[in-house]
Phi, psi and omega in degrees: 000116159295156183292158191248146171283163181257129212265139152302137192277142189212162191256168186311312181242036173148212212283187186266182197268170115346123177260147202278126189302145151271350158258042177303094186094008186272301159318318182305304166272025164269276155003295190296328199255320152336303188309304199297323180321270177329333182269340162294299192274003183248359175299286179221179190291159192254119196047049186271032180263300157319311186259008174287298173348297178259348165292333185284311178306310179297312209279349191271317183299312205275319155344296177295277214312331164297304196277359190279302274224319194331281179330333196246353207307315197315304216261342187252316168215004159286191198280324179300351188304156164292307185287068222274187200288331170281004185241351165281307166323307174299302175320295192289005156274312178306277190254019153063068147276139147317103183209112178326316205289329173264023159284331179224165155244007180271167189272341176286317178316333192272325167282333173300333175278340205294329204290277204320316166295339153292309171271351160300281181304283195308312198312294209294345228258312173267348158091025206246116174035077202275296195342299188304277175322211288306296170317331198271328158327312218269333169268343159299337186253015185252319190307311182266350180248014139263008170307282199254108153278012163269321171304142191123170183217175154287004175274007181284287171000284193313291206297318178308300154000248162331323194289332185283338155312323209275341197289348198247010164250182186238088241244350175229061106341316183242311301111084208173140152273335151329303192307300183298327187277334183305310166297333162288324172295325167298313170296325185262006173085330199243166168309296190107169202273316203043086173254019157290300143012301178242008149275345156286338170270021144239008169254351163314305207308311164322312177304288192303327206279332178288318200300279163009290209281303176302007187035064184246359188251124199291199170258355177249019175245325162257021162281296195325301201296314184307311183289346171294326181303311178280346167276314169336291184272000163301322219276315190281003193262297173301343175288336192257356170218008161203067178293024159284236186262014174269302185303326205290304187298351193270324196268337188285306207303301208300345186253083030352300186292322170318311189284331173289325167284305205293328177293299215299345200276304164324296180314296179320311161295307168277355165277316155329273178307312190298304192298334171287310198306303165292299147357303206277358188273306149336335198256141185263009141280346169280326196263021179237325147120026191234009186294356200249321183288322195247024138296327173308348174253022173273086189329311189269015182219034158242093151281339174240039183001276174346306191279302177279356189244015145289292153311246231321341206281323193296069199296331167265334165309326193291318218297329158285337140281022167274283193293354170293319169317299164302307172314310191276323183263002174271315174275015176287328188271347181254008124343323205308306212286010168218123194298342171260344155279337173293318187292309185296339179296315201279334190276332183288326203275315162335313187277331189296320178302359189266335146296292186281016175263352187271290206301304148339295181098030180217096172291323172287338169240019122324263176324318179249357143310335222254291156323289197295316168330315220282352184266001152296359191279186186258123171332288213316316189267295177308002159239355132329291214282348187292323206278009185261314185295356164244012162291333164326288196277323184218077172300299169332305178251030175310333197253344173240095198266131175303185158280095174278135174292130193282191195265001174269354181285178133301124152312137138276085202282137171253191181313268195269018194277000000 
């Protein structure tokens, strides 16, 4: 028996109705979900917790590293370096990097940056005029680590990356003094005069227009900084004299930008791994499963010899944390779409970066992996670890918790804050 075609069905008084397309309402709903999109990222900043997170990690990271480093600084990236001002110079004409430090050769000059990079990181570190501390951040790690670029590791890398990343966010939303002044501002109604504010904004400026002048600056490094200077102060003009739809829009513009770094940071991260990951699948101690023995056998990545020729001694240990290494960073960028395998990704590459920071010996490239993960953790848990940590830290005043500006208000943002 063959099959019968099935007859359109027709109504009594003509041909059959039309079956009804399916994309009936499919433009509406892209339009809808576009809509929402926008009013997300341009209402308030987008992870701001997450970007609290990693401004406290970086700037915490390259801290330690600075204050590790005091003693030797001179010999690493000052005038005593092997690596000298006149063969960096040369370097840095090839590739037109960015460094304060080849403004001057003199060593006062050279404490002067050391110092300012230092108080750049405590700045960013408290969350104190993070706009400002972010730039200055971001020219204290460009300055010393194209001064000598043999100095570093890759978690030096990571951290150059990111600083430039970081400048472009709006990272003291949260777990900030911003945050606390912004709230006070909000509770007393009026903006305020800030004339710390605009005395660190007139002596940047200052700073810029002598570099400027003295031509120590490229043209597309004194476009950035001028133009950063001039949103600054643009930015402060309009919160004290047109707090109306100029600021909104003002506010709109900065979390647009905000939500384009925390992507670009993402992007960033997951390219990190995916690219390591493959790379080691290539190498032919990864695919045998023995790439792990022998830095353990290295004088300069043993600080606990005992401790590492031990893990080595372990023929099944090594070899599972080899292939578990590839395995987790090579599947870690496609984990995104589901959220309890990716949380579980993230707690193995952590400990492991927590481990090589033991076993290893490289504590600084630790921190600051461990920084860049963190903008993967779940809201839910950064703001558990906040409230236990300031149950800790203020047991006192643990039963009377102030009023948080939720993350959907709008910051009253100050000039350089």
């Amino acid at each position: 028996m063959t099959d019968q075609p099935t007859a359109t069905p027709r109504s009594a008084t003509g041909p059959a109705a039309p079956v009804p397309s399916p994309f009936v309402g499919l433009l509406r709903g892209v339009d809808r979900a576009v809509a929402r999109g926008l009013a997300r990222i341009t209402g308030s900043a987008v992870a701001p917790y997450q970007s609290a997170v990693i401004r406290i990690g970086f700037s915490l990271t390259w801290l330690l590293f600075l204050l590790r480093e005091w003693p030797h600084r001179d010999e690493l990236y000052g005038p005593g370096s092997p690596w000298s001002w006149n063969m960096a110079r040369s370097l840095i004409a090839t590739n037109h990097a960015f460094t304060a430090l080849m403004w001057s050769d003199s060593g006062v000059w050279f404490e002067v940056v050391y110092a300012v990079a230092i108080a750049a990181s405590v700045m960013l570190l408290l969350g104190w005029r993070t706009r400002t501390a972010s730039l200055l951040f971001m020219v204290g790690v460009l300055a010393l680590q194209n001064r000598s670029v043999f100095v570093g590791d890759g978690g030096d890398n990571v951290l150059h990356i990111m600083a430039i990343y970081l400048a472009f966010t709006r990272c003291g939303q949260v777990w900030s003094l911003d945050s606390r002044r912004s709230r006070r501002t909000a509770d007393s109604g009026a903006p305020g005069r800030d004339p710390v504010g605009i005395a660190l904004w007139i002596c940047s400026a200052v700073v810029l227009a002598w570099v400027t002048a003295v031509g120590d600056l490229s043209g597309l490094w004194t476009a950035a900084l001028w133009t950063a200077m001039a949103t600054q102060a643009a930015w402060w003009l309009v919160r004290r004299h047109a707090p109306g739809e100029p600021r909104t829009v003002l506010d709109m513009i900065g979390n647009l930008v905000h939500a384009g770094a925390m992507l670009v940071i993402v992007v960033e991260v997951c390219l990190v791994y995916a690219t390591a990951g493959w790379y080691k699948i290539q190498g032919s101690r990864w695919e045998d499963g023995t790439a792990l023995y022998y830095p353990l056998h290295l004088n300069d990545f043993t600080p606990w010899p005992a401790l590492s020729h031990a893990l080595a001694g372990n023929g099944l240990m090594v070899m599972l944390i080899s292939y578990g290494t590839v395995i987790v960073q090579v599947a870690f960028p496609f984990t995104l779409f589901n959220r309890r395998v990716k949380n579980v990704l993230l707690a193995l590459m952590m400990c492991e970066h927590a481990g090589i920071a033991v076993i290893l010996g490289l504590p600084f490239f630790s921190l600051a992996m461990i920084a860049a993960d963190a903008v993967f953790l779940p809201t839910g848990f950064l703001r558990w670890l906040g409230d236990r940590l300031v149950r800790l830290l203020r047991p006192a005043r643990a039963a009377v918790i102030p009023r948080q500006r939720s993350a959907d208000e709008p910051s009253r943002s100050t000039l350089v804050g």
